[in-house]
Amino acid sequence: MTPWEVKGEVDYDRLVRDFGTSYIEQSLLDRVEKHVGKPHFMLKRKVFFSHRDFNWILDKYEKGEKFFLYTGRGPSGDTHLGHLLPWIFTQYLQEKFDVELYFQITDDEKYMHDRTLTRKQVSDFSYENILDIIALGFDPEKTFIFKNTEYIKTMYKISTDIAKHITFSTAKGIFGFQNSSNIGMIFFPSLQAATCFLPSELKGKNIPCLIPAAIDQDDYWRGIAREIAPKLGYYKPAQIHSKFLPALQRGEKMSASKPNTAIFTTDEPEVAEKKIKSAFTGGRDTIEEHRKHGGNPDIDSAFQYLYMILEEDDKKISEIEEDYRAGNLLSGELKQIAAEKTKVFLKEHQRKRESAKKTFDKFILRD
Ligand code: TYM
């Protein structure tokens, strides 16, 4: 796994061990509940399963020191449901803790990483992706979305402070750069790390940072930002990590670079329905076998979409899970439930996306 590619099935326990992170435990859920009420279903269901220093963020919060949220998007294509997963959770954190969010659009990264992408394409995807972000209901007063190529005047100073402390050998060890890697990509991690310190720099005081994202982005925090923070006099950024929404096919993550693995926010609802109907199933080969032995929701893409993102109601999701395991609910029936939910979600999201065009400018941070 690198920030640019996740191959095959992911062993999350191994990542927790190798990256030295902590599991989200009940005591942490209790602490969240104390402040903001019932924890989000993604926390309870361990979709967000791992963290680093989230307890420290809450310690600070309890002492009246507010944190800010930081997350981002590399605009290499249309937004898919997997991208929305950490963003929906980020919106919940913003609303409940009433905090600022800095949202980085790494248009430089994607332009340099993928030789086939033109400037125009990256710029169009940036715009389209930002509509998806705004559609999720972030607070316009407290949300600052910026594109690296536009906001570089402010970002450059912090990035060079960081880059000065990172050798090529370290970057190569973390990100697997080769002699054939372009030099833009070698510098790029310092820009993704820089946002961890941006509000502290802008406001002239240290502000704790919490990053909600899938675990594929951890290299930047573990390897760069947290290493450099003490050298520059900043707090180390904290993280909360999600699992990956699976692809339509078995054993991969949903990925924009492989369009046939994904449901896009711009898909016609009927197209999304067809995709779900052809998704990988944990059902048995025949109805008789399924009724007798039951299905396996753990590997069933339609079930995972419901569990991880679409069905908020805990009671409903447990009933679906039990019925599927018991063989009472057939794979086709499960897919129908997921397809209906997806269609409703997409129609609503596409409506909000349209009205985001009107509020777009309110969210954009410029120097
Ligand atoms: P990008 O555009 O690859 O991904 C955007 C966000 O979506 C998450 N993600 C997923 N989450 C669940 N299931 C999936 N199948 C899935 N695929 C992607 C990613 O973890 C990410 O949170 N370089 C970054 C942009 C960036 C960023 C950040 C991301 C800049 N600063 C800070 C997170 C936090 C990128 O290309 O993300």
CSV table of C-alpha atoms and ligand atoms in Angstrom, one decimal:
chain,number,residue,atom,x,y,z
A,1,MET,CA,0.0,0.0,0.0
A,2,THR,CA,1.2,3.5,-0.9
A,3,PRO,CA,-0.8,6.7,-0.9
A,4,TRP,CA,-1.2,6.2,-4.7
A,5,GLU,CA,-2.0,2.5,-4.9
A,6,VAL,CA,-3.7,-0.1,-2.7
A,7,LYS,CA,-3.3,-3.6,-4.1
A,8,GLY,CA,-5.2,-6.7,-3.0
A,9,GLU,CA,-6.9,-7.4,0.3
A,10,VAL,CA,-5.9,-5.2,3.2
A,11,ASP,CA,-4.8,-6.6,6.5
A,12,TYR,CA,-5.9,-3.9,8.9
A,13,ASP,CA,-4.5,-5.5,12.0
A,14,ARG,CA,-1.1,-5.6,10.4
A,15,LEU,CA,-1.3,-1.9,9.5
A,16,VAL,CA,-2.1,-1.0,13.1
A,17,ARG,CA,1.0,-3.0,14.2
A,18,ASP,CA,3.3,-1.8,11.5
A,19,PHE,CA,2.2,1.9,11.7
A,20,GLY,CA,2.1,1.8,15.5
A,21,THR,CA,-1.5,3.2,15.7
A,22,SER,CA,-4.2,2.3,18.3
A,23,TYR,CA,-7.5,0.7,17.8
A,24,ILE,CA,-10.6,2.7,18.5
A,25,GLU,CA,-11.8,1.3,21.8
A,26,GLN,CA,-15.0,1.6,23.9
A,27,SER,CA,-13.4,4.0,26.3
A,28,LEU,CA,-12.7,6.4,23.4
A,29,LEU,CA,-16.3,6.1,22.2
A,30,ASP,CA,-17.5,6.8,25.8
A,31,ARG,CA,-15.4,10.0,25.8
A,32,VAL,CA,-16.8,11.1,22.5
A,33,GLU,CA,-20.3,10.4,23.7
A,34,LYS,CA,-19.7,12.5,26.8
A,35,HIS,CA,-19.0,15.6,24.6
A,36,VAL,CA,-21.2,15.2,21.6
A,37,GLY,CA,-23.8,12.5,22.3
A,38,LYS,CA,-24.2,9.2,20.5
A,39,PRO,CA,-21.1,8.4,18.4
A,40,HIS,CA,-21.4,8.4,14.7
A,41,PHE,CA,-22.3,4.9,13.3
A,42,MET,CA,-18.9,4.8,11.5
A,43,LEU,CA,-17.2,5.0,14.8
A,44,LYS,CA,-19.4,2.4,16.5
A,45,ARG,CA,-19.1,0.0,13.6
A,46,LYS,CA,-15.3,0.4,13.5
A,47,VAL,CA,-15.4,1.8,9.9
A,48,PHE,CA,-13.1,4.3,11.6
A,49,PHE,CA,-11.1,1.7,13.4
A,50,SER,CA,-7.7,3.2,14.3
A,51,HIS,CA,-6.2,6.4,15.6
A,52,ARG,CA,-3.2,8.2,16.8
A,53,ASP,CA,-3.4,10.7,19.6
A,54,PHE,CA,-7.2,11.1,19.4
A,55,ASN,CA,-7.2,10.9,23.3
A,56,TRP,CA,-4.7,13.8,23.3
A,57,ILE,CA,-7.1,15.8,21.0
A,58,LEU,CA,-9.9,15.2,23.5
A,59,ASP,CA,-7.6,16.2,26.5
A,60,LYS,CA,-6.9,19.5,24.8
A,61,TYR,CA,-10.6,19.9,23.9
A,62,GLU,CA,-11.6,19.3,27.5
A,63,LYS,CA,-9.2,22.1,28.6
A,64,GLY,CA,-10.8,24.5,26.2
A,65,GLU,CA,-8.2,24.2,23.4
A,66,LYS,CA,-10.1,23.6,20.2
A,67,PHE,CA,-8.5,21.5,17.4
A,68,PHE,CA,-9.0,21.9,13.7
A,69,LEU,CA,-9.8,19.2,11.1
A,70,TYR,CA,-7.7,18.6,8.1
A,71,THR,CA,-8.5,16.4,5.1
A,72,GLY,CA,-8.1,16.4,1.3
A,73,ARG,CA,-8.6,15.2,-2.2
A,74,GLY,CA,-6.3,14.6,-5.2
A,75,PRO,CA,-8.5,15.5,-8.2
A,76,SER,CA,-7.6,12.7,-10.5
A,77,GLY,CA,-11.2,11.8,-11.5
A,78,ASP,CA,-14.8,12.0,-10.5
A,79,THR,CA,-15.6,11.5,-6.8
A,80,HIS,CA,-16.7,8.0,-5.8
A,81,LEU,CA,-18.6,6.7,-2.8
A,82,GLY,CA,-15.3,5.7,-1.1
A,83,HIS,CA,-14.1,9.3,-1.0
A,84,LEU,CA,-17.3,10.4,0.5
A,85,LEU,CA,-16.8,8.0,3.5
A,86,PRO,CA,-14.1,10.0,5.3
A,87,TRP,CA,-15.7,13.3,4.3
A,88,ILE,CA,-19.2,12.4,5.7
A,89,PHE,CA,-17.4,11.6,9.0
A,90,THR,CA,-15.4,14.8,8.8
A,91,GLN,CA,-18.6,16.8,8.4
A,92,TYR,CA,-20.0,15.1,11.6
A,93,LEU,CA,-16.9,16.0,13.5
A,94,GLN,CA,-17.1,19.6,12.4
A,95,GLU,CA,-20.7,19.9,13.3
A,96,LYS,CA,-20.5,18.2,16.7
A,97,PHE,CA,-17.2,19.7,17.9
A,98,ASP,CA,-17.9,23.0,16.1
A,99,VAL,CA,-14.4,23.3,14.7
A,100,GLU,CA,-12.7,24.6,11.5
A,101,LEU,CA,-11.8,22.4,8.6
A,102,TYR,CA,-8.9,22.9,6.2
A,103,PHE,CA,-9.5,20.9,3.0
A,104,GLN,CA,-6.5,20.6,0.6
A,105,ILE,CA,-7.0,19.9,-3.1
A,106,THR,CA,-3.7,18.5,-4.4
A,107,ASP,CA,-4.1,19.4,-8.0
A,108,ASP,CA,-0.3,19.6,-8.2
A,109,GLU,CA,0.1,16.0,-7.0
A,110,LYS,CA,-2.3,14.5,-9.5
A,111,TYR,CA,-1.0,16.5,-12.4
A,112,MET,CA,2.6,15.4,-11.7
A,113,HIS,CA,1.8,11.8,-10.7
A,114,ASP,CA,-0.3,10.9,-13.8
A,115,ARG,CA,1.5,11.7,-17.0
A,116,THR,CA,-1.7,11.3,-19.0
A,117,LEU,CA,-3.7,13.9,-17.1
A,118,THR,CA,-3.8,17.4,-18.6
A,119,ARG,CA,-3.9,20.7,-16.6
A,120,LYS,CA,-7.4,21.2,-18.0
A,121,GLN,CA,-8.6,17.8,-16.8
A,122,VAL,CA,-7.2,18.3,-13.3
A,123,SER,CA,-8.7,21.7,-13.1
A,124,ASP,CA,-12.1,20.4,-14.2
A,125,PHE,CA,-12.0,17.5,-11.7
A,126,SER,CA,-11.0,19.9,-8.9
A,127,TYR,CA,-14.1,21.9,-9.5
A,128,GLU,CA,-16.4,18.9,-9.8
A,129,ASN,CA,-14.8,17.3,-6.6
A,130,ILE,CA,-15.2,20.5,-4.6
A,131,LEU,CA,-19.0,20.5,-5.5
A,132,ASP,CA,-19.2,17.0,-3.9
A,133,ILE,CA,-17.4,18.3,-0.8
A,134,ILE,CA,-19.7,21.3,-0.4
A,135,ALA,CA,-22.8,19.1,-1.0
A,136,LEU,CA,-22.0,17.2,2.2
A,137,GLY,CA,-23.1,20.2,4.3
A,138,PHE,CA,-19.9,21.7,5.7
A,139,ASP,CA,-20.1,25.0,7.5
A,140,PRO,CA,-19.2,27.8,5.0
A,141,GLU,CA,-17.9,30.0,7.9
A,142,LYS,CA,-15.6,27.3,9.2
A,143,THR,CA,-14.5,25.5,6.1
A,144,PHE,CA,-11.5,26.5,4.0
A,145,ILE,CA,-11.0,24.6,0.7
A,146,PHE,CA,-7.8,25.4,-1.2
A,147,LYS,CA,-6.1,24.2,-4.3
A,148,ASN,CA,-2.3,23.8,-4.0
A,149,THR,CA,-1.6,25.5,-7.3
A,150,GLU,CA,-3.6,28.6,-6.3
A,151,TYR,CA,-2.8,28.8,-2.6
A,152,ILE,CA,0.9,28.1,-3.1
A,153,LYS,CA,2.1,31.6,-1.9
A,154,THR,CA,1.0,30.8,1.6
A,155,MET,CA,1.9,27.0,1.4
A,156,TYR,CA,5.3,27.4,0.0
A,157,LYS,CA,7.0,28.8,3.1
A,158,ILE,CA,5.8,26.0,5.4
A,159,SER,CA,6.5,23.4,2.7
A,160,THR,CA,10.1,24.5,2.4
A,161,ASP,CA,10.5,24.5,6.2
A,162,ILE,CA,9.5,20.9,6.1
A,163,ALA,CA,11.4,19.9,2.9
A,164,LYS,CA,14.6,21.2,4.4
A,165,HIS,CA,14.5,18.5,7.0
A,166,ILE,CA,13.7,15.5,4.7
A,167,THR,CA,16.4,13.7,2.8
A,168,PHE,CA,15.8,11.9,-0.4
A,169,SER,CA,16.8,8.7,1.3
A,170,THR,CA,14.0,9.2,3.9
A,171,ALA,CA,11.4,10.1,1.3
A,172,LYS,CA,12.4,7.1,-0.8
A,173,GLY,CA,12.1,4.8,2.2
A,174,ILE,CA,8.6,6.0,3.0
A,175,PHE,CA,7.1,6.5,-0.5
A,176,GLY,CA,9.2,4.2,-2.7
A,177,PHE,CA,10.5,6.9,-5.0
A,178,GLN,CA,12.8,5.7,-7.8
A,179,ASN,CA,15.4,7.4,-9.9
A,180,SER,CA,12.7,7.6,-12.6
A,181,SER,CA,10.3,9.5,-10.2
A,182,ASN,CA,9.8,13.1,-11.2
A,183,ILE,CA,11.3,15.6,-8.9
A,184,GLY,CA,7.9,17.3,-8.3
A,185,MET,CA,6.6,14.2,-6.7
A,186,ILE,CA,9.6,14.0,-4.4
A,187,PHE,CA,8.9,17.5,-3.1
A,188,PHE,CA,5.2,16.9,-2.9
A,189,PRO,CA,5.0,15.2,0.5
A,190,SER,CA,6.1,18.4,2.1
A,191,LEU,CA,3.0,20.1,0.8
A,192,GLN,CA,0.6,17.5,2.0
A,193,ALA,CA,2.3,17.7,5.4
A,194,ALA,CA,2.3,21.5,5.5
A,195,THR,CA,-1.4,21.8,6.0
A,196,CYS,CA,-1.0,20.2,9.4
A,197,PHE,CA,0.6,23.4,10.5
A,198,LEU,CA,-1.2,25.9,8.3
A,199,PRO,CA,-3.7,27.3,10.8
A,200,SER,CA,-1.0,27.5,13.5
A,201,GLU,CA,1.1,29.5,11.0
A,202,LEU,CA,-1.9,31.7,9.9
A,203,LYS,CA,-3.0,32.4,13.5
A,204,GLY,CA,0.4,32.7,15.1
A,205,LYS,CA,-0.3,30.1,17.8
A,206,ASN,CA,-0.1,26.3,18.1
A,207,ILE,CA,-3.4,24.6,17.2
A,208,PRO,CA,-4.0,20.8,17.5
A,209,CYS,CA,-4.7,19.1,14.2
A,210,LEU,CA,-6.9,16.0,13.7
A,211,ILE,CA,-6.9,14.3,10.3
A,212,PRO,CA,-9.8,12.0,9.3
A,213,ALA,CA,-8.9,9.9,6.2
A,214,ALA,CA,-8.6,6.3,5.1
A,215,ILE,CA,-5.4,4.7,6.3
A,216,ASP,CA,-3.7,4.9,2.9
A,217,GLN,CA,-2.6,8.5,3.7
A,218,ASP,CA,-0.8,7.6,6.9
A,219,ASP,CA,2.7,7.7,5.3
A,220,TYR,CA,2.5,11.5,5.2
A,221,TRP,CA,1.7,11.8,8.9
A,222,ARG,CA,3.7,9.0,10.4
A,223,GLY,CA,6.7,9.5,8.1
A,224,ILE,CA,6.9,13.2,7.6
A,225,ALA,CA,4.5,15.6,9.6
A,226,ARG,CA,4.9,13.9,13.0
A,227,GLU,CA,8.7,13.6,12.6
A,228,ILE,CA,9.1,17.2,11.6
A,229,ALA,CA,6.6,18.9,14.0
A,230,PRO,CA,8.9,19.1,17.1
A,231,LYS,CA,11.7,20.4,15.0
A,232,LEU,CA,9.6,23.3,13.8
A,233,GLY,CA,7.9,23.8,17.2
A,234,TYR,CA,4.4,22.6,16.2
A,235,TYR,CA,2.2,20.0,17.8
A,236,LYS,CA,2.3,16.6,16.1
A,237,PRO,CA,-0.9,16.1,14.1
A,238,ALA,CA,-3.4,13.4,15.3
A,239,GLN,CA,-5.1,10.9,13.0
A,240,ILE,CA,-8.3,8.9,12.8
A,241,HIS,CA,-8.2,6.2,10.1
A,242,SER,CA,-11.0,4.5,8.2
A,243,LYS,CA,-11.0,1.3,6.3
A,244,PHE,CA,-11.6,1.3,2.6
A,245,LEU,CA,-15.0,1.0,1.0
A,246,PRO,CA,-14.6,-2.1,-1.2
A,247,ALA,CA,-14.7,-2.2,-5.0
A,248,LEU,CA,-17.6,-3.6,-6.8
A,249,GLN,CA,-15.4,-6.6,-7.5
A,250,ARG,CA,-13.9,-8.7,-4.8
A,251,GLY,CA,-10.7,-7.9,-2.8
A,252,GLU,CA,-9.9,-4.4,-3.9
A,253,LYS,CA,-10.7,-0.9,-2.7
A,254,MET,CA,-13.0,1.3,-4.7
A,255,SER,CA,-10.7,3.4,-6.8
A,256,ALA,CA,-11.1,6.3,-9.2
A,257,SER,CA,-8.2,5.2,-11.3
A,258,LYS,CA,-10.1,1.9,-12.0
A,259,PRO,CA,-13.5,3.3,-13.0
A,260,ASN,CA,-15.1,-0.1,-13.3
A,261,THR,CA,-14.6,-0.7,-9.6
A,262,ALA,CA,-16.5,2.3,-8.5
A,263,ILE,CA,-19.9,4.1,-8.0
A,264,PHE,CA,-19.4,7.7,-8.9
A,265,THR,CA,-21.4,10.6,-7.4
A,266,THR,CA,-22.2,11.7,-10.9
A,267,ASP,CA,-23.5,8.3,-12.0
A,268,GLU,CA,-27.2,8.2,-13.1
A,269,PRO,CA,-29.0,6.5,-10.3
A,270,GLU,CA,-30.1,3.7,-12.7
A,271,VAL,CA,-26.5,3.2,-13.8
A,272,ALA,CA,-25.5,2.8,-10.1
A,273,GLU,CA,-28.3,0.3,-9.6
A,274,LYS,CA,-27.0,-1.8,-12.5
A,275,LYS,CA,-23.5,-1.7,-11.0
A,276,ILE,CA,-24.6,-2.8,-7.6
A,277,LYS,CA,-26.6,-5.7,-9.2
A,278,SER,CA,-23.4,-6.9,-10.8
A,279,ALA,CA,-21.3,-6.5,-7.6
A,280,PHE,CA,-19.3,-9.2,-5.9
A,281,THR,CA,-21.6,-11.2,-3.6
A,282,GLY,CA,-21.1,-13.2,-0.4
A,283,GLY,CA,-24.2,-15.3,-1.4
A,284,ARG,CA,-24.1,-19.0,-2.3
A,285,ASP,CA,-24.2,-20.4,-5.8
A,286,THR,CA,-27.7,-21.7,-5.6
A,287,ILE,CA,-30.8,-20.6,-3.7
A,288,GLU,CA,-31.0,-24.0,-1.9
A,289,GLU,CA,-27.4,-23.7,-0.6
A,290,HIS,CA,-28.0,-20.1,0.4
A,291,ARG,CA,-31.1,-21.0,2.4
A,292,LYS,CA,-29.3,-23.8,4.0
A,293,HIS,CA,-25.9,-22.3,4.8
A,294,GLY,CA,-26.5,-18.5,4.6
A,295,GLY,CA,-24.5,-15.8,3.0
A,296,ASN,CA,-21.3,-14.0,4.1
A,297,PRO,CA,-21.9,-10.2,4.5
A,298,ASP,CA,-18.2,-9.6,5.4
A,299,ILE,CA,-17.2,-10.1,1.8
A,300,ASP,CA,-20.4,-8.9,0.1
A,301,SER,CA,-19.9,-5.5,-1.6
A,302,ALA,CA,-23.6,-4.5,-1.5
A,303,PHE,CA,-23.7,-5.3,2.3
A,304,GLN,CA,-20.5,-3.4,2.9
A,305,TYR,CA,-21.9,-0.3,1.1
A,306,LEU,CA,-24.9,-0.4,3.4
A,307,TYR,CA,-22.9,-1.1,6.6
A,308,MET,CA,-20.1,1.4,6.0
A,309,ILE,CA,-21.9,4.3,4.5
A,310,LEU,CA,-25.5,4.1,3.5
A,311,GLU,CA,-27.6,2.6,6.3
A,312,GLU,CA,-27.3,4.7,9.4
A,313,ASP,CA,-30.0,2.8,11.3
A,314,ASP,CA,-28.2,0.2,13.6
A,315,LYS,CA,-31.4,-1.9,14.1
A,316,LYS,CA,-32.0,-2.1,10.3
A,317,ILE,CA,-28.4,-3.1,9.5
A,318,SER,CA,-28.3,-5.8,12.2
A,319,GLU,CA,-31.6,-7.3,10.9
A,320,ILE,CA,-30.2,-7.3,7.3
A,321,GLU,CA,-27.0,-8.9,8.5
A,322,GLU,CA,-28.7,-11.6,10.6
A,323,ASP,CA,-31.2,-12.4,7.8
A,324,TYR,CA,-28.4,-12.7,5.3
A,325,ARG,CA,-26.2,-14.9,7.5
A,326,ALA,CA,-29.2,-17.1,8.3
A,327,GLY,CA,-30.0,-17.5,4.6
A,328,ASN,CA,-33.5,-15.8,4.9
A,329,LEU,CA,-32.3,-12.9,2.8
A,330,LEU,CA,-31.1,-13.8,-0.7
A,331,SER,CA,-28.2,-12.1,-2.4
A,332,GLY,CA,-30.5,-10.6,-5.1
A,333,GLU,CA,-32.8,-9.2,-2.3
A,334,LEU,CA,-29.8,-7.7,-0.5
A,335,LYS,CA,-28.6,-6.0,-3.7
A,336,GLN,CA,-32.0,-4.6,-4.2
A,337,ILE,CA,-32.0,-3.0,-0.8
A,338,ALA,CA,-28.5,-1.6,-1.4
A,339,ALA,CA,-29.5,-0.4,-4.9
A,340,GLU,CA,-32.6,1.4,-3.6
A,341,LYS,CA,-30.6,3.2,-0.8
A,342,THR,CA,-27.9,4.2,-3.3
A,343,LYS,CA,-30.4,5.6,-5.7
A,344,VAL,CA,-32.1,7.7,-3.0
A,345,PHE,CA,-28.6,8.9,-1.7
A,346,LEU,CA,-27.4,9.8,-5.2
A,347,LYS,CA,-30.6,11.7,-6.2
A,348,GLU,CA,-30.3,13.8,-3.0
A,349,HIS,CA,-26.6,14.3,-3.3
A,350,GLN,CA,-26.9,15.4,-7.0
A,351,ARG,CA,-29.5,17.9,-6.0
A,352,LYS,CA,-27.2,19.4,-3.3
A,353,ARG,CA,-24.3,19.3,-5.7
A,354,GLU,CA,-26.2,21.5,-8.1
A,355,SER,CA,-26.9,24.1,-5.4
A,356,ALA,CA,-23.3,24.0,-4.3
A,357,LYS,CA,-22.5,25.9,-7.5
A,358,LYS,CA,-24.1,28.9,-5.9
A,359,THR,CA,-22.1,28.8,-2.6
A,360,PHE,CA,-18.8,27.6,-4.2
A,361,ASP,CA,-16.9,30.9,-3.7
A,362,LYS,CA,-17.7,31.1,0.0
A,363,PHE,CA,-15.7,28.0,0.7
A,364,ILE,CA,-12.5,28.8,-1.2
A,365,LEU,CA,-9.4,30.0,0.6
A,366,ARG,CA,-7.2,32.2,-1.4
A,367,ASP,CA,-4.0,34.1,-0.4
B,1,TYM,P1,-7.5,10.8,-2.7
B,1,TYM,O1,-8.1,11.8,-3.6
B,1,TYM,O2,-6.8,9.6,-3.2
B,1,TYM,O3,-8.6,10.3,-1.6
B,1,TYM,C1,-9.4,11.3,-1.0
B,1,TYM,C2,-9.8,10.7,0.4
B,1,TYM,O4,-10.6,9.5,0.2
B,1,TYM,C3,-10.0,8.4,0.9
B,1,TYM,N1,-10.3,7.2,0.1
B,1,TYM,C4,-11.1,6.2,0.5
B,1,TYM,N2,-11.8,6.1,1.7
B,1,TYM,C5,-12.5,5.0,1.8
B,1,TYM,N3,-12.7,4.0,0.9
B,1,TYM,C6,-12.0,4.1,-0.3
B,1,TYM,N4,-12.2,3.2,-1.3
B,1,TYM,C7,-11.2,5.3,-0.5
B,1,TYM,N5,-10.4,5.7,-1.6
B,1,TYM,C8,-9.9,6.9,-1.2
B,1,TYM,C9,-8.5,8.8,1.1
B,1,TYM,O5,-8.0,8.1,2.2
B,1,TYM,C10,-8.6,10.3,1.2
B,1,TYM,O6,-8.9,10.6,2.6
B,1,TYM,N6,-3.1,13.0,-1.5
B,1,TYM,C11,-4.5,12.9,-1.1
B,1,TYM,C12,-5.2,14.3,-0.9
B,1,TYM,C13,-4.9,14.9,0.4
B,1,TYM,C14,-5.4,14.3,1.6
B,1,TYM,C15,-4.9,15.3,2.6
B,1,TYM,C16,-6.2,13.2,2.0
B,1,TYM,C17,-4.2,16.0,0.7
B,1,TYM,N7,-4.2,16.2,2.0
B,1,TYM,C18,-5.2,15.1,4.0
B,1,TYM,C19,-6.5,13.0,3.3
B,1,TYM,C20,-6.0,13.9,4.3
B,1,TYM,C21,-5.3,12.1,-2.2
B,1,TYM,O7,-4.9,12.0,-3.3
B,1,TYM,O8,-6.5,11.6,-1.7
